[in-house]
PDB file of C-alpha atoms in Angstrom:
ATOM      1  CA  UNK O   1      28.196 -11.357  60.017  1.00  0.00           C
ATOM      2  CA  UNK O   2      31.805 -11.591  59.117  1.00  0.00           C
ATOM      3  CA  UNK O   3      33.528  -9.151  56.669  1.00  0.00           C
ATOM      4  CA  UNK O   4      34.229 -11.607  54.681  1.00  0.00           C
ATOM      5  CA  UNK O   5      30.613 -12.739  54.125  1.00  0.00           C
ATOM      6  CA  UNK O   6      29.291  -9.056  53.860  1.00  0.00           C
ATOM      7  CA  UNK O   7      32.290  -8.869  51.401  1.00  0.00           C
ATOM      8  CA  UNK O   8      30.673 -11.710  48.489  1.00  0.00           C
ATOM      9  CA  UNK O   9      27.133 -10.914  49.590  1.00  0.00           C
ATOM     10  CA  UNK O  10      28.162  -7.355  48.174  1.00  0.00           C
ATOM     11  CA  UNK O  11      29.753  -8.617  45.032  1.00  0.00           C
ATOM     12  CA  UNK O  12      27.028 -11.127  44.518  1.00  0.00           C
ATOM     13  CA  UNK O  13      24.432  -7.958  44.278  1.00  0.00           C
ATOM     14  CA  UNK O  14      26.566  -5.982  41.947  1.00  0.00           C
ATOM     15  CA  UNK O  15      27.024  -8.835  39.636  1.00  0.00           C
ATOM     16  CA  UNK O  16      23.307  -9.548  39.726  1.00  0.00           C
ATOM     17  CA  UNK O  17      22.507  -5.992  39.378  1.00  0.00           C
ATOM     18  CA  UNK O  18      24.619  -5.840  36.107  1.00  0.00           C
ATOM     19  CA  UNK O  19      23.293  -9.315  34.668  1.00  0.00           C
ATOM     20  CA  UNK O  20      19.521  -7.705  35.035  1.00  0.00           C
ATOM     21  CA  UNK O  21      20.825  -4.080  33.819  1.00  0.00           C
ATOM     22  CA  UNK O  22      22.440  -6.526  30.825  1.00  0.00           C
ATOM     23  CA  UNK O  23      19.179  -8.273  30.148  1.00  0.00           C
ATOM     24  CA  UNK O  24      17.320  -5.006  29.801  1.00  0.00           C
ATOM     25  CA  UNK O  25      19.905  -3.589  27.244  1.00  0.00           C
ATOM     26  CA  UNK O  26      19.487  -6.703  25.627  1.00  0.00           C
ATOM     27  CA  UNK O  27      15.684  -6.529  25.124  1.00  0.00           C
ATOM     28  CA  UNK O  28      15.575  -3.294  24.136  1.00  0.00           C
ATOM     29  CA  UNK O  29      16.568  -0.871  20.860  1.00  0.00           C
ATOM     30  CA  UNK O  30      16.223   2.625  19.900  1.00  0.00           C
ATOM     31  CA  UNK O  31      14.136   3.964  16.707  1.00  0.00           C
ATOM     32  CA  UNK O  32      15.295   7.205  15.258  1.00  0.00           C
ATOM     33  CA  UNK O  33      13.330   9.482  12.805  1.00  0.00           C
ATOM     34  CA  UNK O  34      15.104  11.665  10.252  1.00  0.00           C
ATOM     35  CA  UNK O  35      13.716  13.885   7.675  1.00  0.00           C
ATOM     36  CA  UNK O  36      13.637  16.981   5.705  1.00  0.00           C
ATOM     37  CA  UNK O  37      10.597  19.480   4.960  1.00  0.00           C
ATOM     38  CA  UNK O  38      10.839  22.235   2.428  1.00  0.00           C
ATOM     39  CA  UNK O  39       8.832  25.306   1.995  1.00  0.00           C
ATOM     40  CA  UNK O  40       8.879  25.259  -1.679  1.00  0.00           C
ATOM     41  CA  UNK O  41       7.232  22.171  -3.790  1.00  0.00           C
ATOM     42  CA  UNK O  42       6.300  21.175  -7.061  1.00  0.00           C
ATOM     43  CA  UNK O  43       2.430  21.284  -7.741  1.00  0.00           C
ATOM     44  CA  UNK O  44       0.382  18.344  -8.962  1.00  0.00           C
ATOM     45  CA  UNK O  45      -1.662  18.488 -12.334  1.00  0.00           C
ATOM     46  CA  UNK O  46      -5.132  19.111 -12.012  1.00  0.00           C
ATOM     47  CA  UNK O  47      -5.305  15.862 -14.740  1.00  0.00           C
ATOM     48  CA  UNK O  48      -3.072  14.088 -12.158  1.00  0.00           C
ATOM     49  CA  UNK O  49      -4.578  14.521  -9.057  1.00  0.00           C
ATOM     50  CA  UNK O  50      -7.597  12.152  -8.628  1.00  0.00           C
ATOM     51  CA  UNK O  51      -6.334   9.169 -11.444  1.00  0.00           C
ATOM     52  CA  UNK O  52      -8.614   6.446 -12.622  1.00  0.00           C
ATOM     53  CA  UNK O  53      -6.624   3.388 -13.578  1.00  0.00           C
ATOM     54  CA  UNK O  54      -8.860   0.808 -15.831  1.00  0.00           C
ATOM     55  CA  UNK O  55      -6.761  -2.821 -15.545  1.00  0.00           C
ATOM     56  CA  UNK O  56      -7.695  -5.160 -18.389  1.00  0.00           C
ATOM     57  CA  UNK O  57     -10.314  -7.804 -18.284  1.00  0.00           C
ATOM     58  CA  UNK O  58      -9.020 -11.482 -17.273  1.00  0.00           C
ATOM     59  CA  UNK O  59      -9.402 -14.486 -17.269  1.00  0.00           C
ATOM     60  CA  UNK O  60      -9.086 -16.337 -13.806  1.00  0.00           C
ATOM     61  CA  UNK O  61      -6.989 -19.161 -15.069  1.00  0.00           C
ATOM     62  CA  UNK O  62      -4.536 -16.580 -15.533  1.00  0.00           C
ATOM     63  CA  UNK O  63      -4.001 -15.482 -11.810  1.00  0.00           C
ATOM     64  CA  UNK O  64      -4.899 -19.257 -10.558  1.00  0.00           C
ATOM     65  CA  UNK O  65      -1.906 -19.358  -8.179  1.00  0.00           C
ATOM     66  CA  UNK O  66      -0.486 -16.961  -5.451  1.00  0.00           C
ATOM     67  CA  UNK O  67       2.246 -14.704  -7.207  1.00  0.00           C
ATOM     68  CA  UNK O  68       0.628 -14.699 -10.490  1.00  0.00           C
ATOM     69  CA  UNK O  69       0.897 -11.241 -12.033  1.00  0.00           C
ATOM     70  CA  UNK O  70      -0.643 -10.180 -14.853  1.00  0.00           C
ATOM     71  CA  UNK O  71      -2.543  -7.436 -16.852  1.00  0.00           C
ATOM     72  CA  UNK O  72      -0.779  -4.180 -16.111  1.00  0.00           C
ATOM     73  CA  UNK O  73      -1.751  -0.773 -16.798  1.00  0.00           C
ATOM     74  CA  UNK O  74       0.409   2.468 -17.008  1.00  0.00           C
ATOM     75  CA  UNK O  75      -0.574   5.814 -15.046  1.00  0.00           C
ATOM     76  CA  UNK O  76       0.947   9.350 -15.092  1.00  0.00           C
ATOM     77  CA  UNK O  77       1.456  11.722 -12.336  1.00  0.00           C
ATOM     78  CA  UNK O  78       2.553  14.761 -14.287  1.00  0.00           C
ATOM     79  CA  UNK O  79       3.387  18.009 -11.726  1.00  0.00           C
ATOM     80  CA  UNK O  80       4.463  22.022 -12.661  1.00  0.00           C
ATOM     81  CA  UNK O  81       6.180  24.875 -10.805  1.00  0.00           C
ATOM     82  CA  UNK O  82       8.611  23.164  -9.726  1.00  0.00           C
ATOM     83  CA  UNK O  83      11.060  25.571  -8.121  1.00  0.00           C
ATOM     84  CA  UNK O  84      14.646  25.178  -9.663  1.00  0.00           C
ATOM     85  CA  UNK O  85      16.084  23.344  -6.795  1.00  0.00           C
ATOM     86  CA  UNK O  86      13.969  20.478  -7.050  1.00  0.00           C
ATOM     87  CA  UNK O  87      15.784  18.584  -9.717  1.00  0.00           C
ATOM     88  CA  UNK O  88      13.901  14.810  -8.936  1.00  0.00           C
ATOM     89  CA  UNK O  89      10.666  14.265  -8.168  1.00  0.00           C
ATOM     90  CA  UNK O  90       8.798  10.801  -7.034  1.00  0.00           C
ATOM     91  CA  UNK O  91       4.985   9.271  -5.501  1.00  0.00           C
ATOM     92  CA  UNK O  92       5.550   8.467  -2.315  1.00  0.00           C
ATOM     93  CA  UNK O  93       2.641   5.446  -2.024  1.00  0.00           C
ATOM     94  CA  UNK O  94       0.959   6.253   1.762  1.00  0.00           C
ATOM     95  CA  UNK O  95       0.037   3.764   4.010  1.00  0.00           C
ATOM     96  CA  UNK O  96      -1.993   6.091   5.753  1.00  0.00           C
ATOM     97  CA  UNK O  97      -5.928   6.159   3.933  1.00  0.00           C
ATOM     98  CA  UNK O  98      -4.418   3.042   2.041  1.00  0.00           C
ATOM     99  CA  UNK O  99      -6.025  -1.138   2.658  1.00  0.00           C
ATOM    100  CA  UNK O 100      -3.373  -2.809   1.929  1.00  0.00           C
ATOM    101  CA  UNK O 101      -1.245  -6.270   2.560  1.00  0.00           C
ATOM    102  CA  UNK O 102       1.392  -5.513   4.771  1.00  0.00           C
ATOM    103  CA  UNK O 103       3.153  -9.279   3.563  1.00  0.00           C
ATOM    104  CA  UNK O 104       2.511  -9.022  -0.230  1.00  0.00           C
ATOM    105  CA  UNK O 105       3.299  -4.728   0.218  1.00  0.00           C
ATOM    106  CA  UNK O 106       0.340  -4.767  -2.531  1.00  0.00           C
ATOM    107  CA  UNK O 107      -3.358  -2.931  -2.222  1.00  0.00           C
ATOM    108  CA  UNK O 108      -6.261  -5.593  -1.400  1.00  0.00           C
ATOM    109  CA  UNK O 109      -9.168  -5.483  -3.458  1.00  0.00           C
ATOM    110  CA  UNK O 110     -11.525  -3.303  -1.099  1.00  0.00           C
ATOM    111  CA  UNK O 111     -14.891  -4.818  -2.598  1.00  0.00           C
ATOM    112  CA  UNK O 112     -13.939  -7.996  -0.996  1.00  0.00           C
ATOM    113  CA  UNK O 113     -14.856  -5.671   1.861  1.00  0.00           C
ATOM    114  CA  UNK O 114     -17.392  -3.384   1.128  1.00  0.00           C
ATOM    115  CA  UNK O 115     -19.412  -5.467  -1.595  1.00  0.00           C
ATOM    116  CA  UNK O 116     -18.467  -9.181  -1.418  1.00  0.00           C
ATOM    117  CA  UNK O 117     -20.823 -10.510  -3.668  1.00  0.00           C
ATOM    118  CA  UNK O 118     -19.772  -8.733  -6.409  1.00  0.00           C
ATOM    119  CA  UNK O 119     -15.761  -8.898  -5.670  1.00  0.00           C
ATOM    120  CA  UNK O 120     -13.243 -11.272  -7.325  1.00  0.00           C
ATOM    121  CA  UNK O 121     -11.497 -12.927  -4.623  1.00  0.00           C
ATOM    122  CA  UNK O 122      -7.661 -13.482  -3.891  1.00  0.00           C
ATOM    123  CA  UNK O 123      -6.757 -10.575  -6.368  1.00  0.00           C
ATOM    124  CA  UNK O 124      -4.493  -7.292  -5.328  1.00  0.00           C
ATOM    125  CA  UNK O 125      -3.610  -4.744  -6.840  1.00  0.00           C
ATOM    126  CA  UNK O 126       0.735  -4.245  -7.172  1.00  0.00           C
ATOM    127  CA  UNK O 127       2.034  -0.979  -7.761  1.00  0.00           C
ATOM    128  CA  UNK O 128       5.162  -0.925  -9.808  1.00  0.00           C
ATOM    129  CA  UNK O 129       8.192   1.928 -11.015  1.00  0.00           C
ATOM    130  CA  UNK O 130       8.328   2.104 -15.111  1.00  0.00           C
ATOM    131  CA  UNK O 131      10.874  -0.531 -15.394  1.00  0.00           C
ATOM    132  CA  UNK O 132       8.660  -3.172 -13.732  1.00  0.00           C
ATOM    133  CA  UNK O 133      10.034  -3.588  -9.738  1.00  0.00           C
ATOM    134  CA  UNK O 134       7.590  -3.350  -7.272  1.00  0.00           C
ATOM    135  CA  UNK O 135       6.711  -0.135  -5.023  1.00  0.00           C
ATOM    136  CA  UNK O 136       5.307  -1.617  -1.695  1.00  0.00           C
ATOM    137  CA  UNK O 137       3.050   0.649  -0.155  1.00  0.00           C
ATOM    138  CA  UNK O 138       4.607   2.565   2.105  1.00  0.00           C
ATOM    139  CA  UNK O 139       7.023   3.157  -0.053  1.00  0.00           C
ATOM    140  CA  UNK O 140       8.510   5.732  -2.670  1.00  0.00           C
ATOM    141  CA  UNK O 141       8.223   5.424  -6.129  1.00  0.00           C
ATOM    142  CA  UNK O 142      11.216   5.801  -8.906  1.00  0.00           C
ATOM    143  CA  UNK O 143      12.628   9.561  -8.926  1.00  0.00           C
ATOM    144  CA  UNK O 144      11.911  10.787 -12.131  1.00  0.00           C
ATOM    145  CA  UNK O 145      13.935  14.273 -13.453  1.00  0.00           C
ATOM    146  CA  UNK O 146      12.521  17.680 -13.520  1.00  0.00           C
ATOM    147  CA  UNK O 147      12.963  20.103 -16.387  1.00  0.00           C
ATOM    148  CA  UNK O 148      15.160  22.668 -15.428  1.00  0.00           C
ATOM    149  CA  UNK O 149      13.619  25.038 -18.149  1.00  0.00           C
ATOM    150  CA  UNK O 150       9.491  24.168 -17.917  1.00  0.00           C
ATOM    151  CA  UNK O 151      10.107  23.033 -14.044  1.00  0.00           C
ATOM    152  CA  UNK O 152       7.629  19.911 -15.263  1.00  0.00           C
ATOM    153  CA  UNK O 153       8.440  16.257 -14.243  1.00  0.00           C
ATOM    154  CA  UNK O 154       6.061  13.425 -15.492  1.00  0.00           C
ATOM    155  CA  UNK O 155       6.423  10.259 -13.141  1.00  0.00           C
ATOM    156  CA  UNK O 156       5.540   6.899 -14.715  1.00  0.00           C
ATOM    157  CA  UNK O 157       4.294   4.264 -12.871  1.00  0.00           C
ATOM    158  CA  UNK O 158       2.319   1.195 -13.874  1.00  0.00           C
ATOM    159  CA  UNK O 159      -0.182  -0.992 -11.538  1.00  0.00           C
ATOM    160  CA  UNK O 160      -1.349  -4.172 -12.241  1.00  0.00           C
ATOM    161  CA  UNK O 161      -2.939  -7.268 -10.543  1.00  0.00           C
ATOM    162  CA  UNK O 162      -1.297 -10.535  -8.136  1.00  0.00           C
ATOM    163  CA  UNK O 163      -2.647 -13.577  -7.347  1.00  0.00           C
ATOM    164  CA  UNK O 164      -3.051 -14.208  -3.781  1.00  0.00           C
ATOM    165  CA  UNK O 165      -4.477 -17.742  -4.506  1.00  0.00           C
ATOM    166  CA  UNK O 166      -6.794 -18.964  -6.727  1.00  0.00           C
ATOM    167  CA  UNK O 167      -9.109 -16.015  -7.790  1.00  0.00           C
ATOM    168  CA  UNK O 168     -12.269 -15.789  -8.493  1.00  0.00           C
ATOM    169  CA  UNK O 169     -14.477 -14.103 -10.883  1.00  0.00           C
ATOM    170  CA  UNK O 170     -15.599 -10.562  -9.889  1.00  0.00           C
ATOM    171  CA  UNK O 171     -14.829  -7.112  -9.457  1.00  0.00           C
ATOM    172  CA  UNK O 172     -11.420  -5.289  -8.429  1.00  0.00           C
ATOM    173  CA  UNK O 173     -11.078  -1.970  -6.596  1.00  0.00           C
ATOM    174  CA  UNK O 174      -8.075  -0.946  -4.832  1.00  0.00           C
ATOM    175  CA  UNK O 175      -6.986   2.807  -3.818  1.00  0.00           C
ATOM    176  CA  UNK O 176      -3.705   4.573  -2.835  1.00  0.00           C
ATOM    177  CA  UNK O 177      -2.798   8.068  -1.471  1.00  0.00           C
ATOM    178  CA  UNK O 178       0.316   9.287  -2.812  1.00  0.00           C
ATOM    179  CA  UNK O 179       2.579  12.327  -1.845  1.00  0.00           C
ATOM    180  CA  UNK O 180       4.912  14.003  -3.811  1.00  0.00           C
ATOM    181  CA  UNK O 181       8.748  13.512  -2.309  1.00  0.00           C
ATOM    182  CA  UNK O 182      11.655  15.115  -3.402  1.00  0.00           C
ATOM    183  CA  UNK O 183      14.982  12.520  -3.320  1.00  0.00           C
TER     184      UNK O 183
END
């Protein structure tokens, strides 16, 4: 073989070996994780640990089509001993222990589930901040201020329910695991 032809064969296998090196760059990304842990934490209320939310009794006609919300209900997570540098505290919604809708962000009713014939169908449960935006799960929650003299903070949130379609009479029981985070 001539040095001329060993010559392109050569650059013929470094420009392939680039174009498939490329293609792998191409199809590929890099996830990085950064956090913070602290030693010192506020605690939770013994009222505030296990809540019971009662939404209001509707009528279907008024969640008849997917992205009706309606019937809202305020809940408190109220914490103490907060050490003095925590100055904002917030409910960090898991995903972890959590059903939920991973499109909508909301909980799914879990007795569409466990007890169907007694569940309301196409009806979640949407978690919202105090001023009325929604807190996917998997989120956190609005940062509410701690008092620098009690070292209380009370967190307001609200949850209420969404339409995924037409619902039907029934039931509604969602649940959430939250975690206190410090912004």
């Amino acid at each position: 073989m001539s040095k001329m032809k060993i010559a392109v064969c050569a650059i013929a296998l470094a420009v392939a070996s680039v174009s498939v090196n490329a293609a792998d760059v191409a199809g590929q990304g890099t996830v990085t994780f950064n956090g913070k842990l602290i030693d010192e934490t506020c605690t939770i209320n013994d009222d505030s640990k296990d809540i019971i939310v009662t939404l209001p009794t509707l009528s279907t006609k008024t969640l008849s089509t997917a992205g009706n919300e309606a019937g809202s209900s305020a809940f408190d997570i109220n914490v103490k001993d907060c050490p003095a540098a925590i100055t904002k505290v917030a409910a960090h919604f898991e995903v972890l222990n959590s059903e939920y809708d991973s499109s909508t962000g909301n909980l799914i009713n879990q007795l569409e589930v466990d007890d169907p014939t007694k569940s309301a169908t196409k009806a979640q449960v949407r978690l919202y901040n105090d001023d009325s935006t929604q807190i996917r799960i998997g989120s956190t929650g609005k940062a509410f201020p701690v008092d620098a003299t009690a070292h209380t903070a009370k967190m307001e949130y609200l949850g209420g329910y969404y339409a995924t379609g037409q619902t039907t009479a029934g039931n509604v029981k969602a649940q959430v695991t939250y975690t206190l985070a410090y912004p």
